[in-house]
mmCIF file of C-alpha atoms in Angstrom:
data_model
loop_
_atom_site.group_PDB
_atom_site.id
_atom_site.type_symbol
_atom_site.label_atom_id
_atom_site.label_comp_id
_atom_site.label_asym_id
_atom_site.label_seq_id
_atom_site.Cartn_x
_atom_site.Cartn_y
_atom_site.Cartn_z
ATOM 1 C CA ASP M 1 2.651 -65.481 -76.401
ATOM 2 C CA THR M 2 3.146 -63.837 -73.012
ATOM 3 C CA GLU M 3 3.830 -66.994 -71.098
ATOM 4 C CA VAL M 4 6.834 -68.323 -69.251
ATOM 5 C CA THR M 5 6.680 -72.100 -69.038
ATOM 6 C CA GLN M 6 8.518 -74.297 -66.555
ATOM 7 C CA THR M 7 9.003 -78.036 -66.458
ATOM 8 C CA PRO M 8 8.536 -80.169 -64.531
ATOM 9 C CA LYS M 9 5.774 -78.861 -62.262
ATOM 10 C CA HIS M 10 6.861 -81.145 -59.443
ATOM 11 C CA LEU M 11 10.142 -82.942 -58.823
ATOM 12 C CA VAL M 12 11.181 -85.320 -56.081
ATOM 13 C CA MET M 13 14.843 -86.248 -55.949
ATOM 14 C CA GLY M 14 17.331 -87.902 -53.671
ATOM 15 C CA MET M 15 20.482 -86.213 -52.434
ATOM 16 C CA THR M 16 22.650 -88.162 -54.882
ATOM 17 C CA ASN M 17 20.523 -87.507 -57.966
ATOM 18 C CA LYS M 18 21.230 -85.132 -60.833
ATOM 19 C CA LYS M 19 18.232 -83.365 -62.342
ATOM 20 C CA SER M 20 17.459 -80.244 -64.334
ATOM 21 C CA LEU M 21 14.737 -77.634 -64.238
ATOM 22 C CA LYS M 22 13.739 -75.998 -67.510
ATOM 23 C CA CYS M 23 12.283 -72.609 -68.332
ATOM 24 C CA GLU M 24 11.195 -71.224 -71.695
ATOM 25 C CA GLN M 25 9.840 -67.925 -73.003
ATOM 26 C CA HIS M 26 9.049 -66.732 -76.517
ATOM 27 C CA MET M 27 8.514 -63.048 -75.826
ATOM 28 C CA GLY M 28 11.912 -62.022 -77.160
ATOM 29 C CA HIS M 29 13.065 -61.128 -73.664
ATOM 30 C CA ARG M 30 16.815 -60.842 -73.171
ATOM 31 C CA ALA M 31 16.963 -61.251 -69.398
ATOM 32 C CA MET M 32 16.011 -64.389 -67.485
ATOM 33 C CA TYR M 33 16.017 -65.097 -63.772
ATOM 34 C CA TRP M 34 15.923 -67.959 -61.276
ATOM 35 C CA TYR M 35 14.281 -67.379 -57.890
ATOM 36 C CA LYS M 36 13.888 -69.695 -54.902
ATOM 37 C CA GLN M 37 10.815 -69.401 -52.711
ATOM 38 C CA LYS M 38 10.457 -71.152 -49.367
ATOM 39 C CA ALA M 39 7.088 -71.440 -47.641
ATOM 40 C CA LYS M 40 5.749 -68.163 -46.198
ATOM 41 C CA LYS M 41 8.765 -66.203 -47.479
ATOM 42 C CA PRO M 42 9.162 -63.956 -50.512
ATOM 43 C CA PRO M 43 11.013 -65.116 -53.635
ATOM 44 C CA GLU M 44 14.809 -64.783 -53.363
ATOM 45 C CA LEU M 45 16.885 -64.126 -56.447
ATOM 46 C CA MET M 46 19.467 -66.788 -57.340
ATOM 47 C CA PHE M 47 20.762 -65.936 -60.822
ATOM 48 C CA VAL M 48 20.287 -63.381 -63.581
ATOM 49 C CA TYR M 49 21.163 -63.946 -67.222
ATOM 50 C CA SER M 50 21.336 -60.921 -69.468
ATOM 51 C CA TYR M 51 21.846 -61.450 -73.208
ATOM 52 C CA GLU M 52 22.654 -65.099 -72.487
ATOM 53 C CA LYS M 53 25.494 -64.203 -70.112
ATOM 54 C CA LEU M 54 25.400 -64.772 -66.366
ATOM 55 C CA SER M 55 25.308 -61.271 -64.908
ATOM 56 C CA ILE M 56 24.372 -61.955 -61.278
ATOM 57 C CA ASN M 57 25.001 -64.946 -59.030
ATOM 58 C CA GLU M 58 23.675 -64.230 -55.562
ATOM 59 C CA SER M 59 26.235 -66.428 -53.775
ATOM 60 C CA VAL M 60 24.357 -69.588 -54.635
ATOM 61 C CA PRO M 61 26.063 -72.916 -53.723
ATOM 62 C CA SER M 62 27.717 -74.711 -56.625
ATOM 63 C CA ARG M 63 25.268 -77.611 -56.368
ATOM 64 C CA PHE M 64 22.988 -75.283 -58.380
ATOM 65 C CA SER M 65 24.347 -74.675 -61.863
ATOM 66 C CA PRO M 66 22.481 -72.385 -64.281
ATOM 67 C CA GLU M 67 22.730 -72.564 -68.040
ATOM 68 C CA CYS M 68 21.306 -70.369 -70.780
ATOM 69 C CA PRO M 69 21.644 -72.266 -74.091
ATOM 70 C CA ASN M 70 19.878 -69.518 -76.039
ATOM 71 C CA SER M 71 17.810 -66.413 -75.448
ATOM 72 C CA SER M 72 14.573 -68.403 -74.999
ATOM 73 C CA LEU M 73 15.773 -71.125 -72.668
ATOM 74 C CA LEU M 74 17.070 -71.220 -69.134
ATOM 75 C CA ASN M 75 18.056 -74.357 -67.258
ATOM 76 C CA LEU M 76 18.957 -75.003 -63.649
ATOM 77 C CA HIS M 77 21.054 -78.124 -63.143
ATOM 78 C CA LEU M 78 20.811 -79.709 -59.723
ATOM 79 C CA HIS M 79 23.358 -82.041 -58.172
ATOM 80 C CA ALA M 80 23.921 -83.320 -54.629
ATOM 81 C CA LEU M 81 21.150 -81.205 -53.174
ATOM 82 C CA GLN M 82 20.244 -81.085 -49.502
ATOM 83 C CA PRO M 83 16.774 -81.434 -47.956
ATOM 84 C CA GLU M 84 16.842 -77.708 -47.105
ATOM 85 C CA ASP M 85 16.934 -76.999 -50.856
ATOM 86 C CA SER M 86 13.323 -78.137 -51.064
ATOM 87 C CA ALA M 87 11.391 -75.109 -52.289
ATOM 88 C CA LEU M 88 9.438 -73.611 -55.173
ATOM 89 C CA TYR M 89 11.810 -72.565 -57.961
ATOM 90 C CA LEU M 90 10.479 -69.728 -60.087
ATOM 91 C CA CYS M 91 11.771 -68.617 -63.439
ATOM 92 C CA ALA M 92 11.118 -65.120 -64.786
ATOM 93 C CA SER M 93 12.000 -63.076 -67.841
ATOM 94 C CA SER M 94 12.026 -59.396 -68.743
ATOM 95 C CA GLN M 95 12.655 -57.323 -71.836
ATOM 96 C CA SER M 96 16.139 -56.443 -70.652
ATOM 97 C CA GLY M 97 17.977 -56.792 -67.378
ATOM 98 C CA GLU M 98 17.234 -53.222 -66.249
ATOM 99 C CA GLY M 99 15.454 -52.689 -62.949
ATOM 100 C CA TYR M 100 12.475 -50.838 -64.449
ATOM 101 C CA ASN M 101 11.349 -53.771 -66.617
ATOM 102 C CA GLU M 102 8.448 -55.815 -65.299
ATOM 103 C CA GLN M 103 9.260 -59.464 -64.865
ATOM 104 C CA PHE M 104 7.052 -62.228 -66.223
ATOM 105 C CA PHE M 105 7.012 -65.286 -63.996
ATOM 106 C CA GLY M 106 6.447 -68.941 -64.720
ATOM 107 C CA PRO M 107 4.303 -71.128 -62.448
ATOM 108 C CA GLY M 108 7.348 -72.661 -60.768
ATOM 109 C CA THR M 109 8.723 -76.120 -60.103
ATOM 110 C CA ARG M 110 7.985 -77.540 -56.671
ATOM 111 C CA LEU M 111 11.152 -79.400 -55.653
ATOM 112 C CA THR M 112 11.360 -81.898 -52.829
ATOM 113 C CA VAL M 113 14.760 -83.290 -51.827
ATOM 114 C CA LEU M 114 14.637 -86.472 -49.790
ATOM 115 C CA ILE C 1 21.019 -55.613 -48.804
ATOM 116 C CA LEU C 2 17.975 -53.470 -49.479
ATOM 117 C CA ASN C 3 15.233 -53.654 -46.817
ATOM 118 C CA VAL C 4 11.681 -53.754 -48.221
ATOM 119 C CA GLU C 5 8.897 -53.726 -45.642
ATOM 120 C CA GLN C 6 5.226 -54.416 -46.309
ATOM 121 C CA SER C 7 2.293 -53.911 -43.992
ATOM 122 C CA PRO C 8 0.004 -55.324 -42.929
ATOM 123 C CA GLN C 9 1.109 -58.958 -43.249
ATOM 124 C CA SER C 10 -2.480 -60.041 -43.814
ATOM 125 C CA LEU C 11 -5.841 -58.442 -44.303
ATOM 126 C CA HIS C 12 -9.373 -59.830 -44.239
ATOM 127 C CA VAL C 13 -12.087 -57.697 -45.820
ATOM 128 C CA GLN C 14 -15.671 -58.115 -46.959
ATOM 129 C CA GLU C 15 -16.645 -58.023 -50.612
ATOM 130 C CA GLY C 16 -17.213 -54.422 -51.620
ATOM 131 C CA ASP C 17 -14.805 -52.943 -49.064
ATOM 132 C CA SER C 18 -11.996 -50.730 -50.272
ATOM 133 C CA THR C 19 -8.580 -51.422 -48.856
ATOM 134 C CA ASN C 20 -4.987 -50.322 -49.033
ATOM 135 C CA PHE C 21 -1.584 -51.506 -47.974
ATOM 136 C CA THR C 22 1.921 -50.138 -47.773
ATOM 137 C CA CYS C 23 5.401 -50.834 -49.053
ATOM 138 C CA SER C 24 8.302 -49.010 -47.343
ATOM 139 C CA PHE C 25 11.851 -48.792 -48.627
ATOM 140 C CA PRO C 26 15.007 -46.700 -48.139
ATOM 141 C CA SER C 27 14.519 -43.396 -49.945
ATOM 142 C CA SER C 28 18.164 -43.070 -50.991
ATOM 143 C CA ASN C 29 19.269 -44.517 -54.369
ATOM 144 C CA PHE C 30 15.705 -45.183 -55.522
ATOM 145 C CA TYR C 31 15.472 -46.623 -59.033
ATOM 146 C CA ALA C 32 12.134 -48.384 -59.482
ATOM 147 C CA LEU C 33 9.386 -50.118 -57.514
ATOM 148 C CA HIS C 34 7.388 -53.131 -58.660
ATOM 149 C CA TRP C 35 4.021 -54.414 -57.443
ATOM 150 C CA TYR C 36 3.061 -58.041 -58.138
ATOM 151 C CA ARG C 37 -0.071 -60.044 -57.381
ATOM 152 C CA TRP C 38 0.392 -63.719 -56.562
ATOM 153 C CA GLU C 39 -2.679 -65.919 -56.461
ATOM 154 C CA THR C 40 -2.369 -69.382 -54.953
ATOM 155 C CA ALA C 41 -1.239 -71.996 -57.488
ATOM 156 C CA LYS C 42 -0.586 -69.345 -60.149
ATOM 157 C CA SER C 43 2.416 -67.325 -61.327
ATOM 158 C CA PRO C 44 3.194 -63.925 -59.790
ATOM 159 C CA GLU C 45 1.710 -61.291 -62.105
ATOM 160 C CA ALA C 46 3.113 -57.794 -62.545
ATOM 161 C CA LEU C 47 0.673 -55.025 -61.643
ATOM 162 C CA PHE C 48 2.787 -51.876 -61.855
ATOM 163 C CA VAL C 49 6.340 -50.670 -62.224
ATOM 164 C CA MET C 50 6.797 -47.156 -60.877
ATOM 165 C CA THR C 51 9.844 -44.974 -61.305
ATOM 166 C CA LEU C 52 8.944 -41.322 -60.631
ATOM 167 C CA ASN C 53 8.156 -39.574 -57.369
ATOM 168 C CA GLY C 54 4.458 -38.748 -57.324
ATOM 169 C CA ASP C 55 3.647 -41.470 -59.872
ATOM 170 C CA GLU C 56 0.100 -42.782 -59.762
ATOM 171 C CA LYS C 57 -0.865 -45.856 -61.767
ATOM 172 C CA LYS C 58 -4.216 -47.541 -62.212
ATOM 173 C CA LYS C 59 -5.416 -50.869 -63.562
ATOM 174 C CA GLY C 60 -9.151 -51.363 -63.200
ATOM 175 C CA ARG C 61 -10.026 -51.173 -59.492
ATOM 176 C CA ILE C 62 -6.384 -51.295 -58.401
ATOM 177 C CA SER C 63 -4.186 -48.223 -58.156
ATOM 178 C CA ALA C 64 -0.808 -47.372 -56.674
ATOM 179 C CA THR C 65 1.022 -44.242 -55.601
ATOM 180 C CA LEU C 66 4.711 -43.614 -55.026
ATOM 181 C CA ASN C 67 6.588 -41.258 -52.706
ATOM 182 C CA THR C 68 10.309 -41.707 -53.246
ATOM 183 C CA LYS C 69 11.316 -38.833 -50.953
ATOM 184 C CA GLU C 70 9.774 -40.488 -47.891
ATOM 185 C CA GLY C 71 10.226 -44.050 -49.123
ATOM 186 C CA TYR C 72 6.767 -45.554 -49.456
ATOM 187 C CA SER C 73 4.191 -46.767 -51.957
ATOM 188 C CA TYR C 74 0.507 -47.457 -51.365
ATOM 189 C CA LEU C 75 -1.575 -50.022 -53.236
ATOM 190 C CA TYR C 76 -5.338 -49.384 -53.206
ATOM 191 C CA ILE C 77 -8.119 -51.764 -54.162
ATOM 192 C CA LYS C 78 -11.540 -50.213 -54.618
ATOM 193 C CA GLY C 79 -14.618 -52.392 -54.037
ATOM 194 C CA SER C 80 -12.721 -55.618 -53.277
ATOM 195 C CA GLN C 81 -13.964 -58.793 -54.935
ATOM 196 C CA PRO C 82 -13.262 -62.416 -53.911
ATOM 197 C CA GLU C 83 -11.058 -62.769 -57.006
ATOM 198 C CA ASP C 84 -8.760 -60.070 -55.549
ATOM 199 C CA SER C 85 -7.729 -62.564 -52.858
ATOM 200 C CA ALA C 86 -3.993 -63.003 -53.315
ATOM 201 C CA THR C 87 -0.644 -62.048 -51.869
ATOM 202 C CA TYR C 88 0.514 -58.622 -53.035
ATOM 203 C CA LEU C 89 4.279 -58.292 -53.267
ATOM 204 C CA CYS C 90 6.360 -55.162 -53.525
ATOM 205 C CA ALA C 91 9.902 -55.357 -54.920
ATOM 206 C CA LEU C 92 12.791 -53.034 -55.680
ATOM 207 C CA PRO C 93 16.054 -53.615 -57.529
ATOM 208 C CA ASN C 94 18.980 -54.137 -55.176
ATOM 209 C CA TYR C 95 22.232 -52.133 -55.191
ATOM 210 C CA GLY C 96 20.423 -48.936 -56.195
ATOM 211 C CA GLY C 97 19.049 -50.851 -59.052
ATOM 212 C CA SER C 98 20.041 -50.510 -62.647
ATOM 213 C CA GLN C 99 19.767 -54.296 -62.786
ATOM 214 C CA GLY C 100 16.671 -56.428 -62.378
ATOM 215 C CA ASN C 101 17.866 -58.185 -59.232
ATOM 216 C CA LEU C 102 14.665 -57.595 -57.303
ATOM 217 C CA ILE C 103 14.406 -57.716 -53.534
ATOM 218 C CA PHE C 104 10.877 -58.627 -52.480
ATOM 219 C CA GLY C 105 8.998 -57.652 -49.367
ATOM 220 C CA LYS C 106 7.227 -60.387 -47.423
ATOM 221 C CA GLY C 107 3.918 -59.452 -49.006
ATOM 222 C CA THR C 108 0.420 -58.605 -47.832
ATOM 223 C CA LYS C 109 -1.990 -61.531 -47.982
ATOM 224 C CA LEU C 110 -5.471 -60.284 -48.837
ATOM 225 C CA SER C 111 -8.583 -62.408 -48.250
ATOM 226 C CA VAL C 112 -11.900 -61.079 -49.540
ATOM 227 C CA LYS C 113 -15.001 -62.760 -48.127
ATOM 228 C CA PRO C 114 -18.130 -62.880 -50.291
#
């Protein structure tokens, strides 16, 4: 199984809602990533988990809260988002968190904040 | 923050044409360079990870070269096919890169006309 799955595919939420994005991989990878991609721009890294510990937080606002319950799962909890947070959220995983490991990406969750 | 430049931004070629595009990066503190292909409505897919100056990698009709001393990588597609139409992204790990916190270029969008 070389797939990274993400749910839901699409999400529409209001600014007062709380929702979560989910990501799963069963490749035995020990590093997992959240990226944000706005239209016509490249993906931007948000968080890196390595061996289930948060190793990088790229100065992301606290309304985004990552969680890694185990080595196969990665969540992104959303609360009090703004319309400018509307974007494609991509999850990725790699064998370890080293920079020479290729990253396997999921299809993304398209988030719209009203 | 690491500056990763890709050119051209977009490219339109006829089926059967060979093409190439460039990724430029600072030559100091090089660690690794990634190439990804991103087709519309699909997940980004890793093509190559390159680490050594002079590296050449090949996958079918696609190949890549790396010059770390002058800070560039070329991606070549031989005999382009319509299914090669995608955005090709180059990425390098930030902070001189032992960690997988990739910084992506803006990509080259390739359209292959039948």
